[in-house]
Amino acid sequence: MFGVAKKLHESTPFDTSTVISITVFISLICLCIIIGHLLEKNRWANESIASLLLGIVSGGVVLLIHKGQNSRILVFNEELFFIYLLPPIIFNAGFQVKKKQFFKNFSTILSFGVLGTLISFCLVSSGVLFLLKKIGLTQLSTNDYLALGAILSATDSVCTLQVLNQDDTPLLYSIVFGEGVVNDATSIVLFNAVQSLDLSNLSSMTALALLGTFLYLFVTSTLLGVFVGLLSAFIIKKLYIGRHSTDREIALMMLMAYLSYMIAELMDLSGILTVFFCGVVMSHYTWHNVSESSRITAKHAFATMSFISETFIFLYVGMDTLDIDKWKESSSSAGTYLAVSSAMLALVLIGRAAFIFPLASILNYMKRDSDKKIDLSTQFIVWWAGLMRGAVTVALSYNAFSGSGEVSNERSLMISCTIIVVLFSTLLFGTVTKPLIRAILGAPRHAVSYASDIPSLEYLDFPFLEIQDNQEANVNGGEGEGEGEGEPQRRRGFSLLMKYPTGAVHHIWRKFDDKFMRPVFGGRGFVPYEPASPTGAAETTHEH
């Protein structure tokens, strides 16, 4: 009997080491789930930190089993991270994000995510160029220093999902996480740009070319995500796929979301932005077009895939920390490790502070309503929560310093020190963020209804952006609060538009959405076919 089993084992198409590695990782993920459940109410720890620590411990155990020769179970591969693990996390974040809060703070998010990342990139690149040469590193090129600036400017949006809660701290979550998504996309665009930059042919147009490239990638990636999301909504609404199979509905949503990411990568666009906005559009239209059972299943399926990917990433990074081969490749002393890591971490702190506080002050100055301003305590939390560095940083570091055939001691040192910064920032800032929020901001406050931001929202119903004759204006004016003249009412509409631009734009968008978008793409108010109902097809209606 054992001979037959041995023959079957020898004929298996799988490599034994691969089976063992996957078995170990699945077991560790199960253990992380249990530990995360036990730490649910803990104010200090969270699942991402627990997964990271468990990965470090597991790597240490493997290192002992191999008698200090090798700790690798799986080799860190940036392609595995960017192609398989990151898309479900970013898509689910876009799918679950509170859209009103996100777009309400969109100008702040763009300012921090784009302009702030550029400021941090310039400061960190200049800092590493100056400090690392002072430490004695001479083998790195200028492109390497620029790449380090992009790498260290990438925040960890994955860990933000674990640390912040969009129900307890909606403003913080929307700003920090939204900035993180845009920041990751900006950092990757900058990284790819400096990697292909020819420093021998620099000119005054280089900066403008980089800016133009980023704007092109940002707009094109966003439009691609919106297009695929709308296409999925149109197909599912028109074909009534749920009348035959709810599984097809969910499968089509998953595959089209992943397709948007892969098309973006194929076109050298930002897959992160594409799949994020695809998730936002799908949650606004497509999700409402599927059957009720598919809505519940899809929501939990997306969240589950995201959760497993997050846990896998932190386990992966934790275990890779004790990769003995990587540490042996660099012959640097402990003092060099400490000096380089400290310099990197200090530049991360300074680089983030250099744009958070000045940009927040500028944005506050431009806001007339004091309630909308970001106070100093909130600015500090935004600065602190965005200091975490994660898997994007590690993946870009591997891409920059181990992708070429030759790996020098200093290039290995950059990878090792980057991982040290990631571990230290995640463990320190990730652990302290929750208690710090409670200590500085107090108990969680529930968000106020968005409509309450504008006390006279009904006045925006007046067509102050349209041309009317005097008779229509007088009729509309008579429907107001006792104002008989159309012109004062129109001025009132313009004043509300100027005073509450975000709310006015939101209101105008809602009217446009109800009148033009939802009749074509479905969404809230659309009643899909329910297979369980024999009269489901007859009862299908539209609400506008």
Coordinates of C-alpha atoms in Angstrom, one line a residue:
M1 CA 0.0 0.0 0.0
F2 CA 2.8 2.4 0.9
G3 CA 4.6 1.5 -2.3
V4 CA 1.5 2.6 -4.3
A5 CA 1.3 5.8 -2.3
K6 CA 5.0 6.5 -3.0
K7 CA 4.5 6.0 -6.7
L8 CA 1.5 8.3 -6.8
H9 CA 3.5 10.9 -4.9
E10 CA 6.4 10.6 -7.3
S11 CA 4.0 11.0 -10.3
T12 CA 2.3 14.2 -8.9
P13 CA 2.7 17.3 -11.1
F14 CA 3.4 19.4 -8.1
D15 CA 6.7 20.1 -6.5
T16 CA 6.9 18.9 -2.9
S17 CA 8.4 22.2 -1.7
T18 CA 5.6 24.2 -3.4
V19 CA 2.9 22.1 -1.7
I20 CA 4.7 22.5 1.7
S21 CA 5.0 26.3 1.2
I22 CA 1.3 26.7 0.3
T23 CA 0.3 24.5 3.2
V24 CA 2.3 26.5 5.7
F25 CA 0.9 29.8 4.4
I26 CA -2.7 28.6 4.4
S27 CA -2.2 27.4 8.0
L28 CA -0.7 30.7 9.0
I29 CA -3.5 32.7 7.4
C30 CA -6.0 30.6 9.4
L31 CA -4.0 31.3 12.6
C32 CA -4.1 35.0 11.7
I33 CA -7.8 34.9 11.4
I34 CA -8.2 33.4 14.8
I35 CA -5.7 35.9 16.4
G36 CA -7.5 38.8 14.6
H37 CA -10.8 37.6 16.1
L38 CA -9.2 37.5 19.6
L39 CA -7.7 41.0 19.1
E40 CA -11.0 42.5 17.8
K41 CA -11.5 44.8 20.8
N42 CA -7.8 45.5 21.5
R43 CA -7.0 49.2 21.2
W44 CA -3.3 48.6 20.5
A45 CA -3.0 45.6 18.2
N46 CA -4.7 44.9 14.8
E47 CA -4.7 42.0 12.3
S48 CA -2.1 43.5 10.0
I49 CA 0.4 43.9 12.9
A50 CA -0.4 40.5 14.2
S51 CA 0.1 39.0 10.7
L52 CA 3.5 40.8 10.4
L53 CA 4.7 39.6 13.7
L54 CA 3.5 36.1 13.0
G55 CA 5.4 36.1 9.7
I56 CA 8.6 37.2 11.5
V57 CA 8.2 34.4 14.1
S58 CA 7.4 31.9 11.4
G59 CA 10.5 33.0 9.4
G60 CA 12.6 32.6 12.5
V61 CA 11.3 29.0 13.0
V62 CA 12.1 28.1 9.4
L63 CA 15.5 29.6 9.9
L64 CA 16.1 27.4 12.9
I65 CA 14.8 24.3 11.1
H66 CA 17.3 25.0 8.2
K67 CA 20.0 25.6 10.8
G68 CA 20.5 29.2 9.8
Q69 CA 21.1 28.5 6.1
N70 CA 17.8 29.6 4.6
S71 CA 14.5 31.0 5.7
R72 CA 12.7 31.2 2.4
I73 CA 9.4 29.4 2.0
L74 CA 8.2 31.6 -0.8
V75 CA 10.5 34.1 -2.6
F76 CA 9.1 37.7 -2.6
N77 CA 8.0 38.5 -6.1
E78 CA 6.7 42.0 -7.0
E79 CA 4.7 40.5 -9.9
L80 CA 2.8 38.3 -7.4
F81 CA 2.1 41.3 -5.3
F82 CA 1.0 43.7 -8.1
I83 CA -0.9 41.3 -10.3
Y84 CA -2.6 39.0 -7.8
L85 CA -2.7 40.5 -4.3
L86 CA -3.1 44.2 -4.7
P87 CA -6.1 44.4 -7.2
P88 CA -8.7 42.8 -4.9
I89 CA -7.6 45.0 -2.0
I90 CA -7.9 48.3 -3.9
F91 CA -11.1 47.2 -5.7
N92 CA -12.9 46.3 -2.5
A93 CA -11.7 49.6 -1.0
G94 CA -13.4 51.5 -3.9
F95 CA -16.4 49.2 -3.7
Q96 CA -16.9 49.7 0.1
V97 CA -15.8 53.4 0.4
K98 CA -18.4 55.9 1.5
K99 CA -18.6 57.9 -1.8
K100 CA -20.1 61.1 -0.3
Q101 CA -17.3 61.5 2.2
F102 CA -14.7 60.6 -0.4
F103 CA -15.8 63.1 -3.0
K104 CA -16.6 65.7 -0.4
N105 CA -12.9 65.7 0.5
F106 CA -11.7 65.0 -3.1
S107 CA -9.8 68.3 -3.4
T108 CA -7.9 67.6 -0.2
I109 CA -7.2 64.0 -1.3
L110 CA -5.9 65.1 -4.6
S111 CA -3.8 67.9 -3.0
F112 CA -2.2 65.5 -0.6
G113 CA -2.0 62.5 -3.0
V114 CA -0.5 64.3 -6.0
L115 CA 1.1 67.6 -5.0
G116 CA 2.1 66.2 -1.5
T117 CA 3.7 63.1 -3.0
L118 CA 5.7 65.3 -5.4
I119 CA 6.9 67.5 -2.6
S120 CA 7.8 64.4 -0.5
F121 CA 9.6 62.8 -3.5
C122 CA 11.7 65.9 -4.2
L123 CA 12.7 66.3 -0.5
V124 CA 13.4 62.6 0.1
S125 CA 15.4 62.2 -3.1
S126 CA 17.5 65.2 -2.2
G127 CA 17.9 64.0 1.3
V128 CA 19.1 60.5 0.5
L129 CA 21.4 61.8 -2.2
F130 CA 23.1 64.1 0.5
L131 CA 22.9 61.8 3.6
L132 CA 23.8 58.5 2.1
K133 CA 26.9 59.9 0.4
K134 CA 27.9 61.4 3.8
I135 CA 27.5 57.9 5.3
G136 CA 29.9 56.6 2.7
L137 CA 27.8 54.9 0.0
T138 CA 29.3 55.6 -3.4
Q139 CA 28.0 52.8 -5.7
L140 CA 24.5 54.1 -6.2
S141 CA 23.6 56.1 -9.2
T142 CA 21.5 59.3 -9.3
N143 CA 18.6 57.2 -10.8
D144 CA 18.9 55.0 -7.7
Y145 CA 18.5 58.0 -5.4
L146 CA 15.5 59.2 -7.3
A147 CA 14.0 55.7 -7.2
L148 CA 14.5 55.8 -3.4
G149 CA 12.6 59.1 -3.3
A150 CA 9.6 57.5 -5.0
I151 CA 9.9 54.3 -3.0
L152 CA 9.9 56.0 0.4
S153 CA 7.1 58.4 -0.6
A154 CA 4.6 55.5 -1.1
T155 CA 2.3 55.2 2.0
D156 CA 0.7 51.9 3.1
S157 CA -3.0 52.2 2.1
V158 CA -3.5 48.5 3.1
C159 CA -2.6 49.0 6.7
T160 CA -4.8 52.1 6.8
L161 CA -7.8 49.9 6.2
Q162 CA -6.9 48.0 9.4
V163 CA -6.0 51.0 11.6
L164 CA -8.8 53.5 10.6
N165 CA -12.5 52.9 10.6
Q166 CA -14.7 54.8 8.1
D167 CA -17.7 54.7 10.4
D168 CA -15.9 56.0 13.5
T169 CA -13.6 58.5 11.8
P170 CA -15.1 59.3 8.4
L171 CA -13.1 62.4 7.7
L172 CA -9.8 60.8 8.7
Y173 CA -10.5 57.6 6.8
S174 CA -11.6 59.3 3.6
I175 CA -8.5 61.7 3.6
V176 CA -5.8 59.2 4.7
F177 CA -7.1 56.2 2.7
G178 CA -8.0 58.3 -0.4
E179 CA -4.7 60.0 -0.3
G180 CA -3.0 56.6 0.1
V181 CA -4.6 55.3 -3.1
V182 CA -3.7 58.4 -5.1
N183 CA -0.3 58.4 -3.4
D184 CA 0.5 54.8 -4.4
A185 CA -0.5 55.5 -8.0
T186 CA 1.6 58.7 -8.0
S187 CA 4.6 57.0 -6.5
I188 CA 4.5 54.1 -9.0
V189 CA 4.2 56.6 -11.9
L190 CA 7.2 58.6 -10.5
F191 CA 9.1 55.3 -9.9
N192 CA 8.6 54.2 -13.5
A193 CA 9.5 57.6 -14.8
V194 CA 12.8 57.9 -13.0
Q195 CA 13.7 54.4 -13.8
S196 CA 13.6 55.2 -17.5
L197 CA 14.9 58.7 -17.1
D198 CA 18.1 59.6 -19.1
L199 CA 19.9 62.0 -16.8
S200 CA 22.4 62.8 -19.5
N201 CA 19.7 64.5 -21.6
L202 CA 18.0 66.5 -18.9
S203 CA 16.4 69.8 -19.9
S204 CA 14.0 72.4 -18.6
M205 CA 11.2 70.5 -20.3
T206 CA 11.9 67.3 -18.3
A207 CA 9.8 68.3 -15.3
L208 CA 6.9 69.5 -17.5
A209 CA 7.1 66.2 -19.4
L210 CA 6.9 64.2 -16.1
L211 CA 3.9 66.4 -15.0
G212 CA 2.2 65.9 -18.3
T213 CA 2.8 62.1 -18.2
F214 CA 1.3 61.9 -14.7
L215 CA -1.8 64.0 -15.6
Y216 CA -2.3 61.8 -18.7
L217 CA -2.0 58.6 -16.7
F218 CA -4.3 59.9 -13.9
V219 CA -7.1 61.0 -16.2
T220 CA -6.8 58.0 -18.6
S221 CA -6.7 55.5 -15.7
T222 CA -9.7 57.0 -14.0
L223 CA -11.7 57.1 -17.2
L224 CA -10.8 53.5 -18.0
G225 CA -12.1 52.4 -14.6
V226 CA -15.3 54.4 -15.0
F227 CA -15.8 53.0 -18.5
V228 CA -15.4 49.4 -17.4
G229 CA -17.7 49.9 -14.4
L230 CA -20.4 51.5 -16.5
L231 CA -20.0 48.7 -19.1
S232 CA -20.6 46.0 -16.4
A233 CA -23.7 47.9 -15.2
F234 CA -25.1 48.2 -18.7
I235 CA -24.5 44.5 -19.5
I236 CA -26.0 43.2 -16.3
K237 CA -29.0 45.6 -16.5
K238 CA -29.9 44.8 -20.1
L239 CA -29.3 41.1 -20.1
Y240 CA -31.0 40.3 -16.8
I241 CA -28.3 37.7 -16.2
G242 CA -29.7 36.9 -12.7
R243 CA -32.9 35.3 -14.1
H244 CA -30.8 32.2 -15.1
S245 CA -27.8 32.3 -12.7
T246 CA -26.8 34.6 -9.9
D247 CA -23.4 33.0 -10.1
R248 CA -22.9 34.6 -13.5
E249 CA -23.7 38.0 -12.2
I250 CA -21.0 37.8 -9.5
A251 CA -18.5 36.2 -11.8
L252 CA -19.0 38.9 -14.4
M253 CA -18.5 41.7 -11.8
M254 CA -15.3 40.1 -10.5
L255 CA -13.8 39.4 -13.9
M256 CA -14.6 42.8 -15.4
A257 CA -13.1 44.5 -12.3
Y258 CA -9.9 42.4 -12.7
L259 CA -10.0 43.0 -16.5
S260 CA -9.9 46.8 -15.9
Y261 CA -6.7 46.4 -13.8
M262 CA -5.0 44.2 -16.4
I263 CA -6.0 46.4 -19.3
A264 CA -4.6 49.4 -17.4
E265 CA -1.3 47.6 -16.8
L266 CA -1.2 46.4 -20.5
M267 CA -1.6 50.1 -21.6
D268 CA 1.1 51.2 -19.1
L269 CA -1.5 53.1 -17.0
S270 CA -2.1 53.1 -13.3
G271 CA -4.0 49.9 -12.5
I272 CA -4.5 51.0 -8.9
L273 CA -6.5 54.1 -9.9
T274 CA -8.4 52.1 -12.6
V275 CA -9.6 49.3 -10.4
F276 CA -10.4 51.7 -7.5
F277 CA -12.7 53.9 -9.6
C278 CA -14.1 50.8 -11.3
G279 CA -15.1 49.6 -7.7
V280 CA -16.6 53.0 -7.0
V281 CA -18.7 52.9 -10.2
M282 CA -19.7 49.3 -9.7
S283 CA -21.0 50.0 -6.2
H284 CA -23.0 53.0 -7.5
Y285 CA -24.6 51.2 -10.5
T286 CA -23.8 47.6 -11.1
W287 CA -24.3 46.4 -7.5
H288 CA -27.9 47.7 -7.6
N289 CA -28.6 45.9 -10.9
V290 CA -28.0 42.3 -9.6
S291 CA -30.5 40.2 -7.6
E292 CA -30.7 40.6 -3.8
S293 CA -28.9 37.4 -3.1
S294 CA -26.1 38.4 -5.5
R295 CA -25.7 41.7 -3.7
I296 CA -25.1 40.0 -0.4
T297 CA -22.8 37.4 -1.9
A298 CA -20.8 39.9 -3.9
K299 CA -20.3 42.3 -1.0
H300 CA -18.9 39.5 1.2
A301 CA -17.0 37.8 -1.6
F302 CA -15.1 41.0 -2.4
A303 CA -14.4 41.7 1.3
T304 CA -13.2 38.1 1.8
M305 CA -10.8 38.2 -1.1
S306 CA -9.4 41.5 0.1
F307 CA -9.0 40.3 3.6
I308 CA -7.1 37.2 2.5
S309 CA -4.8 39.2 0.3
E310 CA -4.1 41.7 3.1
T311 CA -3.2 38.9 5.5
F312 CA -1.1 37.2 2.9
I313 CA 0.9 40.4 2.2
F314 CA 1.8 41.0 5.8
L315 CA 2.7 37.4 6.4
Y316 CA 4.8 37.5 3.2
V317 CA 6.7 40.7 4.2
G318 CA 7.2 39.4 7.8
M319 CA 8.7 36.1 6.7
D320 CA 10.8 37.7 4.0
T321 CA 12.4 39.9 6.7
L322 CA 14.5 37.0 8.0
D323 CA 15.7 36.0 4.5
I324 CA 19.3 35.3 5.5
D325 CA 20.6 35.3 1.9
K326 CA 19.5 38.9 1.4
W327 CA 21.3 40.0 4.6
K328 CA 24.5 38.0 3.6
E329 CA 24.6 39.8 0.3
S330 CA 25.5 43.1 2.0
S331 CA 28.7 43.1 4.0
S332 CA 27.8 46.3 5.8
S333 CA 28.2 46.7 9.5
A334 CA 25.4 47.0 12.0
G335 CA 26.3 50.7 12.4
T336 CA 25.8 51.3 8.6
Y337 CA 22.4 49.5 8.8
L338 CA 21.4 51.7 11.7
A339 CA 22.6 54.9 10.0
V340 CA 21.0 54.3 6.6
S341 CA 17.7 53.1 8.2
S342 CA 17.6 56.1 10.5
A343 CA 18.3 58.5 7.7
M344 CA 15.5 56.9 5.6
L345 CA 13.0 57.0 8.5
A346 CA 13.9 60.6 9.3
L347 CA 13.3 61.7 5.7
V348 CA 10.0 59.9 5.6
L349 CA 8.9 61.9 8.7
I350 CA 10.1 65.2 7.4
G351 CA 8.9 64.6 3.8
R352 CA 5.4 63.9 5.0
A353 CA 5.3 66.9 7.4
A354 CA 6.6 69.1 4.6
F355 CA 3.4 68.9 2.7
I356 CA 0.7 67.9 5.2
F357 CA 0.8 71.0 7.4
P358 CA 1.5 73.6 4.6
L359 CA -1.1 72.2 2.2
A360 CA -3.7 71.8 5.0
S361 CA -3.1 75.5 6.0
I362 CA -3.6 76.6 2.4
L363 CA -6.8 74.5 2.0
N364 CA -8.1 75.9 5.3
Y365 CA -7.5 79.4 4.1
M366 CA -9.5 78.7 0.9
K367 CA -12.5 77.4 2.9
R368 CA -15.0 79.9 4.1
D369 CA -16.9 77.6 6.5
S370 CA -14.9 77.0 9.6
D371 CA -16.6 73.6 10.2
K372 CA -15.0 72.3 7.0
K373 CA -11.4 73.2 8.0
I374 CA -8.9 70.6 9.1
D375 CA -7.8 71.6 12.6
L376 CA -4.2 71.1 13.8
S377 CA -5.0 67.9 15.8
T378 CA -6.6 66.3 12.7
Q379 CA -3.6 67.4 10.6
F380 CA -1.3 65.7 13.1
I381 CA -3.3 62.4 12.9
V382 CA -3.3 62.6 9.1
W383 CA 0.5 63.0 9.2
W384 CA 1.0 60.2 11.7
A385 CA -1.4 57.7 10.1
G386 CA 0.3 58.1 6.7
L387 CA 3.8 57.4 8.0
M388 CA 3.3 53.6 7.6
R389 CA 5.2 52.0 4.8
G390 CA 4.1 48.6 3.5
A391 CA 4.2 46.1 0.7
V392 CA 4.2 48.7 -2.2
T393 CA 7.4 50.1 -0.8
V394 CA 9.0 46.6 -0.5
A395 CA 7.9 45.6 -4.0
L396 CA 9.3 48.8 -5.6
S397 CA 12.5 48.3 -3.6
Y398 CA 12.9 44.8 -5.0
N399 CA 12.1 46.0 -8.5
A400 CA 14.7 48.8 -8.3
F401 CA 17.6 47.1 -6.5
S402 CA 17.3 43.4 -7.4
G403 CA 15.9 43.5 -10.9
S404 CA 19.2 43.9 -12.7
G405 CA 21.7 41.1 -13.2
E406 CA 24.3 42.7 -10.9
V407 CA 23.4 43.1 -7.2
S408 CA 26.1 45.1 -5.4
N409 CA 26.5 45.3 -1.6
E410 CA 24.9 48.7 -1.5
R411 CA 21.9 47.7 -3.5
S412 CA 21.3 44.8 -1.2
L413 CA 21.7 47.2 1.7
M414 CA 18.9 49.4 0.2
I415 CA 16.5 46.5 0.2
S416 CA 17.4 45.5 3.7
C417 CA 17.1 49.0 5.1
T418 CA 13.8 49.5 3.3
I419 CA 12.4 46.4 5.0
I420 CA 13.7 47.8 8.3
V421 CA 11.8 51.0 7.7
V422 CA 8.7 49.1 6.7
L423 CA 8.8 47.0 9.8
F424 CA 9.5 49.8 12.2
S425 CA 6.9 52.2 10.8
T426 CA 4.2 49.6 10.6
L427 CA 4.8 48.3 14.1
L428 CA 5.2 51.7 15.7
F429 CA 2.8 53.9 13.9
G430 CA 0.3 51.2 13.3
T431 CA 0.2 50.2 17.0
V432 CA -0.1 53.8 18.3
T433 CA -2.5 55.2 15.8
K434 CA -5.8 53.9 17.3
P435 CA -5.0 55.1 20.9
L436 CA -3.6 58.3 19.5
I437 CA -6.8 59.1 17.7
R438 CA -8.9 58.4 20.8
A439 CA -6.5 60.5 23.0
I440 CA -6.4 63.5 20.6
L441 CA -9.8 63.5 19.0
G442 CA -11.8 61.8 21.8
A443 CA -14.6 59.3 21.3
P444 CA -15.7 58.5 17.8
R445 CA -18.3 60.8 16.5
H446 CA -20.8 59.6 13.9
A447 CA -20.9 61.5 10.6
V448 CA -23.6 64.1 10.1
S449 CA -25.9 63.7 7.0
Y450 CA -24.3 65.2 4.0
A451 CA -27.5 67.2 3.1
S452 CA -27.2 69.0 6.5
D453 CA -24.1 70.7 5.2
I454 CA -26.3 73.0 3.3
P455 CA -29.1 74.5 5.4
S456 CA -31.0 75.8 2.3
L457 CA -30.4 72.9 -0.1
E458 CA -33.8 73.2 -1.6
Y459 CA -32.8 76.6 -3.1
L460 CA -30.4 74.7 -5.3
D461 CA -33.5 73.2 -7.1
F462 CA -33.9 76.6 -8.8
P463 CA -32.3 76.5 -12.2
F464 CA -29.7 79.1 -11.5
L465 CA -27.5 77.7 -14.1
E466 CA -30.1 77.9 -16.8
I467 CA -31.5 80.9 -18.8
Q468 CA -35.1 81.7 -18.0
D469 CA -37.6 84.2 -19.1
N470 CA -38.9 86.6 -16.5
Q471 CA -42.3 84.9 -16.2
E472 CA -40.7 81.5 -15.2
A473 CA -38.3 83.3 -12.9
N474 CA -41.2 85.0 -11.1
V475 CA -43.0 81.7 -10.8
N476 CA -40.0 80.0 -9.3
G477 CA -39.4 83.0 -7.1
G478 CA -43.0 82.8 -5.8
E479 CA -42.3 79.2 -4.6
G480 CA -39.5 80.3 -2.3
E481 CA -39.7 81.6 1.2
G482 CA -42.0 84.5 0.5
E483 CA -39.7 86.1 -2.2
G484 CA -41.8 87.3 -5.1
E485 CA -39.0 88.4 -7.4
G486 CA -37.1 85.8 -9.5
E487 CA -33.9 87.8 -9.6
P488 CA -33.2 87.8 -5.8
Q489 CA -33.9 84.1 -5.8
R490 CA -31.4 83.5 -8.6
R491 CA -28.8 85.6 -6.7
R492 CA -29.6 83.4 -3.7
G493 CA -28.8 80.3 -5.8
F494 CA -25.5 81.8 -7.0
S495 CA -24.5 82.7 -3.5
L496 CA -25.2 79.2 -2.3
L497 CA -23.2 77.8 -5.1
M498 CA -20.3 80.0 -4.1
K499 CA -20.7 79.3 -0.4
Y500 CA -21.2 75.6 -0.7
P501 CA -19.5 74.5 -3.9
T502 CA -19.0 70.9 -2.9
G503 CA -22.7 70.5 -1.9
A504 CA -23.9 72.3 -5.0
V505 CA -21.9 70.2 -7.3
H506 CA -23.1 67.1 -5.5
H507 CA -26.7 68.2 -5.8
I508 CA -26.3 69.0 -9.5
W509 CA -24.7 65.6 -10.1
R510 CA -27.5 63.8 -8.3
K511 CA -30.1 65.5 -10.6
F512 CA -28.0 64.6 -13.7
D513 CA -27.6 61.1 -12.3
D514 CA -31.3 60.6 -11.7
K515 CA -32.3 62.0 -15.1
F516 CA -29.7 60.6 -17.5
M517 CA -27.4 58.0 -16.0
R518 CA -29.7 55.7 -14.0
P519 CA -32.2 55.2 -16.8
V520 CA -29.3 53.8 -18.9
F521 CA -27.1 52.1 -16.4
G522 CA -29.5 51.3 -13.5
G523 CA -28.4 51.8 -10.0
R524 CA -30.3 52.8 -6.9
G525 CA -34.1 52.4 -7.6
F526 CA -33.6 49.8 -10.3
V527 CA -35.5 46.5 -9.4
P528 CA -33.6 43.6 -10.9
Y529 CA -35.2 40.2 -11.8
E530 CA -35.5 37.9 -8.8
P531 CA -35.3 34.2 -9.8
A532 CA -37.2 33.2 -6.6
S533 CA -40.2 35.3 -7.7
P534 CA -42.4 33.8 -10.5
T535 CA -43.6 37.3 -11.3
G536 CA -40.2 38.9 -11.0
A537 CA -40.0 39.9 -14.6
A538 CA -43.4 41.5 -14.5
E539 CA -42.6 43.4 -11.4
T540 CA -39.3 44.9 -12.7
T541 CA -39.6 48.7 -12.6
H542 CA -37.5 51.8 -12.7
E543 CA -37.6 54.5 -10.2
H544 CA -36.3 57.9 -11.2

